[in-house]
GROMACS .gro file of C-alpha atoms in nm:
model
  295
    1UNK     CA    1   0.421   0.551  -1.923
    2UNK     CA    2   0.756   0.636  -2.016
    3UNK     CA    3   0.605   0.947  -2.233
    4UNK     CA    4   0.432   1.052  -1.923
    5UNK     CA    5   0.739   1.038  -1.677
    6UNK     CA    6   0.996   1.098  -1.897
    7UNK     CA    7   1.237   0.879  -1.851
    8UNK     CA    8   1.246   0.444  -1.922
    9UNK     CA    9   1.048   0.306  -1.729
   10UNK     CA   10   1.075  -0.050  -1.833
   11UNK     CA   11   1.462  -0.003  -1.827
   12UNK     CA   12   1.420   0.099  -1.461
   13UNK     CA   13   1.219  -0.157  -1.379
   14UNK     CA   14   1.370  -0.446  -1.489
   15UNK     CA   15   1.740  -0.295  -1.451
   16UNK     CA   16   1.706  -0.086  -1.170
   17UNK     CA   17   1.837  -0.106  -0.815
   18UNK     CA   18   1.636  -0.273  -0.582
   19UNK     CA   19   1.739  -0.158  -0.277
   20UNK     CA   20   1.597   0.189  -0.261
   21UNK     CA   21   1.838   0.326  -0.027
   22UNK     CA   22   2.099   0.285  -0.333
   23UNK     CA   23   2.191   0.673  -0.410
   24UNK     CA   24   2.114   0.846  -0.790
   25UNK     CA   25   1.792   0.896  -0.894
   26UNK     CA   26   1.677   0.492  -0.943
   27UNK     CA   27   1.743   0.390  -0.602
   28UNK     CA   28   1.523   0.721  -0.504
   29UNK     CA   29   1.183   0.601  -0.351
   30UNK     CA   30   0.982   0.849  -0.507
   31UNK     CA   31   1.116   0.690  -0.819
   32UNK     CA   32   1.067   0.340  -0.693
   33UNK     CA   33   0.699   0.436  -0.539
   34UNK     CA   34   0.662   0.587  -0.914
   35UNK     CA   35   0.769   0.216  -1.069
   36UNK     CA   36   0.512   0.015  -0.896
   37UNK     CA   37   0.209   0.184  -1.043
   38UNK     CA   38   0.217   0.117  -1.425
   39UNK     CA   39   0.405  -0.223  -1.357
   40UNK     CA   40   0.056  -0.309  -1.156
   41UNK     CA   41  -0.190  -0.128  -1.362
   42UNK     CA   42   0.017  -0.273  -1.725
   43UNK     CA   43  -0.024  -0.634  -1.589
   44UNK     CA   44  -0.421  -0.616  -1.628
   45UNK     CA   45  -0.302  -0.764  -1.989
   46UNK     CA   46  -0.207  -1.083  -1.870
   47UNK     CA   47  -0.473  -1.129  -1.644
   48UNK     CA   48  -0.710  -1.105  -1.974
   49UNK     CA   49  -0.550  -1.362  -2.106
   50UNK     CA   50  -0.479  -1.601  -1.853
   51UNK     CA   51  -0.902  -1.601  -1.802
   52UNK     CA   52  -1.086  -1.359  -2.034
   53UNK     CA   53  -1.399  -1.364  -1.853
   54UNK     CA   54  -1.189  -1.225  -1.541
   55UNK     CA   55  -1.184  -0.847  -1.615
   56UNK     CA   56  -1.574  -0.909  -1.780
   57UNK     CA   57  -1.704  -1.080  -1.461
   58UNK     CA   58  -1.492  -0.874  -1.188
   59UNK     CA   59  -1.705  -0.828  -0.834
   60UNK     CA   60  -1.419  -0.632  -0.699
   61UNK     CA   61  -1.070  -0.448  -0.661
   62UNK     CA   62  -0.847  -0.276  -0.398
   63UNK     CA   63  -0.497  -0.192  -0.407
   64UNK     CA   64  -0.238  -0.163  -0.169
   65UNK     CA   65  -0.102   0.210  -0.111
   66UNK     CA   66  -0.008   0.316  -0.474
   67UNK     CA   67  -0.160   0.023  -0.633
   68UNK     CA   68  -0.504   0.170  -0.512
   69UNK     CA   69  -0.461   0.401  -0.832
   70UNK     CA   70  -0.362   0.066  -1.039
   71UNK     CA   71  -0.704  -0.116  -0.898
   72UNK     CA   72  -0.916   0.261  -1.026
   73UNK     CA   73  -0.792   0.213  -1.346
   74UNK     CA   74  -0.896  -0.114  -1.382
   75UNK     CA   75  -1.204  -0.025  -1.265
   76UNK     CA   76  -1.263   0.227  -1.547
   77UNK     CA   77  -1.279   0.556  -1.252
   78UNK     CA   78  -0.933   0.684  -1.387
   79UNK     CA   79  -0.746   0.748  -1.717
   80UNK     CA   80  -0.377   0.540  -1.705
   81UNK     CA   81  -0.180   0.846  -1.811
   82UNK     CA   82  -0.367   1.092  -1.583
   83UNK     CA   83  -0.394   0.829  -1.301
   84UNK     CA   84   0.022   0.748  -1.371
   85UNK     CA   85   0.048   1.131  -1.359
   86UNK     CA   86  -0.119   1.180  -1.026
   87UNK     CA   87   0.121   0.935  -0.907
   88UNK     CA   88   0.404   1.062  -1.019
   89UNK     CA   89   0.353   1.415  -0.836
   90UNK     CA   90   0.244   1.168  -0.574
   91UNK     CA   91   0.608   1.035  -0.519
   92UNK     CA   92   0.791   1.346  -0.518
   93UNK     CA   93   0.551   1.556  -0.305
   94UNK     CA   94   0.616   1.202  -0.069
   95UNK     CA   95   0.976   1.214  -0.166
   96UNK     CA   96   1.047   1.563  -0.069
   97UNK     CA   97   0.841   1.542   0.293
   98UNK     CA   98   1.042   1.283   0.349
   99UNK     CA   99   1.377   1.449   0.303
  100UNK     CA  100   1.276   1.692   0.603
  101UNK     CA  101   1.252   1.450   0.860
  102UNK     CA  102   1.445   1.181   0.930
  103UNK     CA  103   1.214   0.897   0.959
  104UNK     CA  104   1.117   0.558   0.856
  105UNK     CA  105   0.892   0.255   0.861
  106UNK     CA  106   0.911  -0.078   1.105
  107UNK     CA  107   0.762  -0.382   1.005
  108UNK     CA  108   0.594  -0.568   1.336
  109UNK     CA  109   0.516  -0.880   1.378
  110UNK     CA  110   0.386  -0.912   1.761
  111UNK     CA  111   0.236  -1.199   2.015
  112UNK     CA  112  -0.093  -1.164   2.097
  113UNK     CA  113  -0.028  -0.938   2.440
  114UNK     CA  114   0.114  -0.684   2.225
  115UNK     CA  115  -0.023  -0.354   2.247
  116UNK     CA  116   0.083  -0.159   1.979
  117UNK     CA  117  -0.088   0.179   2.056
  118UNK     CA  118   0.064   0.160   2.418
  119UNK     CA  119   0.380   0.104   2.232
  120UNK     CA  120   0.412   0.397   2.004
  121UNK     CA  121   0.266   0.609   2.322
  122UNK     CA  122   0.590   0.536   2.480
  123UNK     CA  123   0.824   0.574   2.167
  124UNK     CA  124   0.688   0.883   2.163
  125UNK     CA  125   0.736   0.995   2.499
  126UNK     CA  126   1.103   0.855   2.387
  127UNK     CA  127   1.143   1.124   2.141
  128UNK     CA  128   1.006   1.385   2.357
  129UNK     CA  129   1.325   1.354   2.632
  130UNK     CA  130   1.524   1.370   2.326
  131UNK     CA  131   1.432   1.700   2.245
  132UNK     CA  132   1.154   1.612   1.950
  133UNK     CA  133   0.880   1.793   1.932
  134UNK     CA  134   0.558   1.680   1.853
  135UNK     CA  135   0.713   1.363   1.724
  136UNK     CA  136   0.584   1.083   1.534
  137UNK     CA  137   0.529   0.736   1.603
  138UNK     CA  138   0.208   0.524   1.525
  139UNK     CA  139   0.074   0.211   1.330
  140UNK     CA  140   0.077   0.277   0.909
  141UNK     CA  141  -0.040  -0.011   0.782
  142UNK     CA  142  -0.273  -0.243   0.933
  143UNK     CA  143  -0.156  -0.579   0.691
  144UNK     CA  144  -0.290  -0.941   0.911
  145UNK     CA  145  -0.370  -1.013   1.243
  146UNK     CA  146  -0.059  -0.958   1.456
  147UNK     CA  147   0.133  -0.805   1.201
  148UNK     CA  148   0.196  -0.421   1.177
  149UNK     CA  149   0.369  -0.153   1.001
  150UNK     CA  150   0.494   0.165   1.259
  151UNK     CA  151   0.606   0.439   1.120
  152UNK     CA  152   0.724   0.777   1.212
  153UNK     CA  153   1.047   0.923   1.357
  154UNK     CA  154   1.371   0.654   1.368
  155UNK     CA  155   1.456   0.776   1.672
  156UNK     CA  156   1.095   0.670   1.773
  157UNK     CA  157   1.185   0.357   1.556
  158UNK     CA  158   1.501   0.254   1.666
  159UNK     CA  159   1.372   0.244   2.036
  160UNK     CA  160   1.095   0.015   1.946
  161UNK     CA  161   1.346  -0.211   1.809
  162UNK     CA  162   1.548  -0.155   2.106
  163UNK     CA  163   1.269  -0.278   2.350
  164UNK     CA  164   1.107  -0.553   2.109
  165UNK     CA  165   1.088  -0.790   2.397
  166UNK     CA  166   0.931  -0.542   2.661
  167UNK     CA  167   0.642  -0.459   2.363
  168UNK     CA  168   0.562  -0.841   2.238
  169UNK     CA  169   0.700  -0.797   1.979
  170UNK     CA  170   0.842  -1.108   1.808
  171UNK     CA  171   1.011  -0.940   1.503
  172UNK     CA  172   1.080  -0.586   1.390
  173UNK     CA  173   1.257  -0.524   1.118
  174UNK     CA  174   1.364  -0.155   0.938
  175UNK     CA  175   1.158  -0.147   0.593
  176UNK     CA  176   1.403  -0.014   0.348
  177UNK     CA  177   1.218   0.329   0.265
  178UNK     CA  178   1.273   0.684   0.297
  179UNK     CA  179   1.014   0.780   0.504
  180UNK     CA  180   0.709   0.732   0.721
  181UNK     CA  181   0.462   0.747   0.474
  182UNK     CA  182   0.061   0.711   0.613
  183UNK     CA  183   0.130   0.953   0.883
  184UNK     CA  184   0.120   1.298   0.929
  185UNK     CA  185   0.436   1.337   0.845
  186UNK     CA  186   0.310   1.323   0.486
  187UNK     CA  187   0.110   1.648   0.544
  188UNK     CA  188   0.335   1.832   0.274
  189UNK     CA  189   0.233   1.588   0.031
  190UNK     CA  190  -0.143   1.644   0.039
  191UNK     CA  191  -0.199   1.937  -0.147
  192UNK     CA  192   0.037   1.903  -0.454
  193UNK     CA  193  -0.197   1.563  -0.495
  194UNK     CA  194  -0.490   1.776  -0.445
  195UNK     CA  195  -0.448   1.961  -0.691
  196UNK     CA  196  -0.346   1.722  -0.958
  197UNK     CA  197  -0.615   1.518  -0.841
  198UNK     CA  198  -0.891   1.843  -0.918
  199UNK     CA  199  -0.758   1.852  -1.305
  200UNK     CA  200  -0.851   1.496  -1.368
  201UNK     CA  201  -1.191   1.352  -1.484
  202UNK     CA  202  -1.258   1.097  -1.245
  203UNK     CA  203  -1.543   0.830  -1.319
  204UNK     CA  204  -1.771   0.603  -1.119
  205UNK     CA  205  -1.597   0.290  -1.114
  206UNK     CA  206  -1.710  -0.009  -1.320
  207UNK     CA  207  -1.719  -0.259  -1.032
  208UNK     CA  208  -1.663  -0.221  -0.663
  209UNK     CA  209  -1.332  -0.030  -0.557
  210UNK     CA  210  -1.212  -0.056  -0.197
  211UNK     CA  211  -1.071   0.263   0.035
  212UNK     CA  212  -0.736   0.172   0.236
  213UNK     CA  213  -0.853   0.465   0.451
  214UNK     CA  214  -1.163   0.266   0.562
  215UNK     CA  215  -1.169  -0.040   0.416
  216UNK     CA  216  -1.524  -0.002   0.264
  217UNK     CA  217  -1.640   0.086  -0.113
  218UNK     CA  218  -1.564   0.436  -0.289
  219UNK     CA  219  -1.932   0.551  -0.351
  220UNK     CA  220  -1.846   0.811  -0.631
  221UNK     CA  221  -1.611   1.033  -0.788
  222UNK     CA  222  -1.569   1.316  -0.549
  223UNK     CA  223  -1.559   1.029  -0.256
  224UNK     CA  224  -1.236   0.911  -0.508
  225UNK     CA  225  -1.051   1.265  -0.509
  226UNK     CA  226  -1.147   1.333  -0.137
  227UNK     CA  227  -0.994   0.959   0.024
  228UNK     CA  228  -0.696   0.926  -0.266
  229UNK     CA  229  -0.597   1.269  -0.095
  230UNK     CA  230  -0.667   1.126   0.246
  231UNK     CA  231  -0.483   0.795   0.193
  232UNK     CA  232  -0.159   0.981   0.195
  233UNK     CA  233  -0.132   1.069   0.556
  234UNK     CA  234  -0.391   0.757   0.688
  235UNK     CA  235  -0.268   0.437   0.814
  236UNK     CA  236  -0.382   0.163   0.490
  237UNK     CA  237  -0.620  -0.075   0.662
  238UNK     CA  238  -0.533  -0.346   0.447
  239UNK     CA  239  -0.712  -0.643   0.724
  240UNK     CA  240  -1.003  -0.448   0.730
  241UNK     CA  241  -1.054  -0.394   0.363
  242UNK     CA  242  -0.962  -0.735   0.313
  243UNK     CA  243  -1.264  -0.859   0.557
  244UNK     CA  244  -1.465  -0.624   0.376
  245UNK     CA  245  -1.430  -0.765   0.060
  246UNK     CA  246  -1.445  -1.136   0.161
  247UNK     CA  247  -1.762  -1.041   0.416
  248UNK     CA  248  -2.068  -1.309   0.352
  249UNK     CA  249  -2.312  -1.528   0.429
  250UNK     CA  250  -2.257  -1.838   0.590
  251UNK     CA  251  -2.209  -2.125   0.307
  252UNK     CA  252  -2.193  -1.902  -0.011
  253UNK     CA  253  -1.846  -1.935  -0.176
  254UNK     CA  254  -1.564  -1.706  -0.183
  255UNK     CA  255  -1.480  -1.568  -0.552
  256UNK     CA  256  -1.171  -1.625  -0.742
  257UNK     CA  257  -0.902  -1.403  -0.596
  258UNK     CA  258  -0.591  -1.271  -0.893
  259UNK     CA  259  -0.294  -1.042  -0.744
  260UNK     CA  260  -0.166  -0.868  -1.001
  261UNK     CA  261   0.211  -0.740  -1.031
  262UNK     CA  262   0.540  -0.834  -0.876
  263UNK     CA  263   0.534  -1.042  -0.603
  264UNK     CA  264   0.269  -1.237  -0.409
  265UNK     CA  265   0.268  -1.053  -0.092
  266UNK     CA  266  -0.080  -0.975  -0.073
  267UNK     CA  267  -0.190  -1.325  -0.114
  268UNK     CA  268   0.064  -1.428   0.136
  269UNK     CA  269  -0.134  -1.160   0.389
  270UNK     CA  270  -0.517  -1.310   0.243
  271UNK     CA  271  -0.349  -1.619   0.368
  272UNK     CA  272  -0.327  -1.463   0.735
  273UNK     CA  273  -0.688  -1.268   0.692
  274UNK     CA  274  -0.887  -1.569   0.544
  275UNK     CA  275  -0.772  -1.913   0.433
  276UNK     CA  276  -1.119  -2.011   0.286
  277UNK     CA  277  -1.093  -1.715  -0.009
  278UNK     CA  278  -0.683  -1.780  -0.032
  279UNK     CA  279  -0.740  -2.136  -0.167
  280UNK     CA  280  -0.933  -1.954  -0.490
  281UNK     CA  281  -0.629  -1.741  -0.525
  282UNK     CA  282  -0.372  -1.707  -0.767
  283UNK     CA  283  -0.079  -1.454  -0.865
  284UNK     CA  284  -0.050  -1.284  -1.203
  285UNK     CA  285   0.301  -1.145  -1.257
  286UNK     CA  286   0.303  -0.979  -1.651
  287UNK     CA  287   0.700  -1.083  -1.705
  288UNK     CA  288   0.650  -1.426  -1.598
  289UNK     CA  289   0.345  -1.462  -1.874
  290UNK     CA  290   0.588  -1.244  -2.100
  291UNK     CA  291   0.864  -1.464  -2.059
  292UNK     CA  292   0.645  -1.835  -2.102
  293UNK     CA  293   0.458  -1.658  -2.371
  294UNK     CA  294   0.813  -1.609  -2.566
  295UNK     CA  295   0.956  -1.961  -2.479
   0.00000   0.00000   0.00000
């Protein structure tokens, strides 16, 4: 990885900022959207040897945002270095659209009256006595029932938060990124990974691979290149994909379920989707196993 990116990227990780607001190049978030993706995809290791026959019997994979490159490799469709290279013009194509406008992303949790679409209607209308034209306000991520990501312009943000109460909404909090990334506002983003995307060998995956742009199974390698490209300005339907996977008939058992990489937020949202598959799951984190395997 660090050959590929040119710079230490186990230094960075481990050493690095966390707060990617923090100015210099480490607290950048195309540099910390850069990190995620060989931390995921190099913790496939310890999943091997936690349970071998894991990565031998493995149904199934998805990955959230960035780590949808992570779950490809895994799956045998992409090459680490190409895939890590692909990600890498990834985050600064993102990086740079996100430098034109200010924007940002909101994390929502709402009641059960709340109507999000209604919601970012009238942010929108916000902007638009403000001066803003054609401005930008809708839901990015789609993570567990009653819980949303908006993104799009802060001053469409910043209203939102302003009017929580009026929306339903029971919590909205500023995400501490750069930009509104799964909207449109991404647009400048799409071709550079086009491109990249074109000059890589892309494979049929092993196993099953799930789409954040629709939640269902890539079918083959131009499907890949065409929704990887897609996924950039799309909202990641994380729920959906997530009630994809676990979809089936009444009485037949839910497989085992392994997060791998830094933190166990994605089990924490399986949790939300589907308590029956969250009790056969368990987080892999490669410096923890590092760590235990050198004490």
């Amino acid at each position: 990885a660090e050959k590929v990116l040119g710079y230490d990227l186990l230094s960075l990780c481990l050493e690095g900022p966390r707060d990617p607001e923090v100015s210099g190049r480490a607290g950048r978030a195309g540099v910390g959207r850069r990190r995620l993706g060989p931390a995921r995809a190099a913790a496939e290791a310890p999943l091997g040897s936690v349970c071998p026959q894991v990565v031998e019997r493995c149904v199934a994979a998805a990955g959230y945002s960035v780590g949808e490159f992570a779950a490809l490799v895994f799956a045998g469709a992409l090459d680490f270095a190409e895939a890590l290279y692909a990600v890498k013009v990834r985050a600064e194509a993102m990086q740079k659209a996100s430098e034109a406008v200010p924007s940002g992303m909101l994390s929502v949790v709402g009641r059960r009256e709340a109507n999000y679409k209604f919601a970012c209607l009238e942010a929108r209308k916000h902007c638009e006595s403000l001066g803003i034209e054609n401005p930008v306000c809708t839901v990015s991520n789609y993570l567990f029932p009653d819980s949303r990501v908006i993104a799009g312009h802060l001053q469409a943000l910043e209203f939102l938060q302003e009017n929580a109460r009026k929306y339903y909404f029971k919590r909205a909090k500023m995400l501490p990124v750069s930009g509104a990334f799964h909207t449109r506002l991404m647009e400048p983003a799409v071709e550079p990974l086009a491109e990249v995307l074109k000059s890589i060998e892309i494979q049929k995956p092993l196993f099953c691979v799930y789409s954040n742009v629709d939640g269902k199974k890539y079918m083959h390698s131009k499907h890949i290149q065409k929704l990887l490209v897609k996924q950039v300005v799309s909202p990641v339907l994380w729920e959906q994909t997530m009630h994809s996977v676990y979809e089936r008939k009444q009485g037949t058992e839910f497989p085992y379920t392994y997060e791998v990489g830094p933190g166990n937020q994605l089990g924490a949202i399986l949790k939300q989707c589907n308590l029956k598959a969250w009790k056969q799951y368990k987080h892999v984190d490669a410096l923890e196993d590092e760590e235990a395997a050198e004490t």
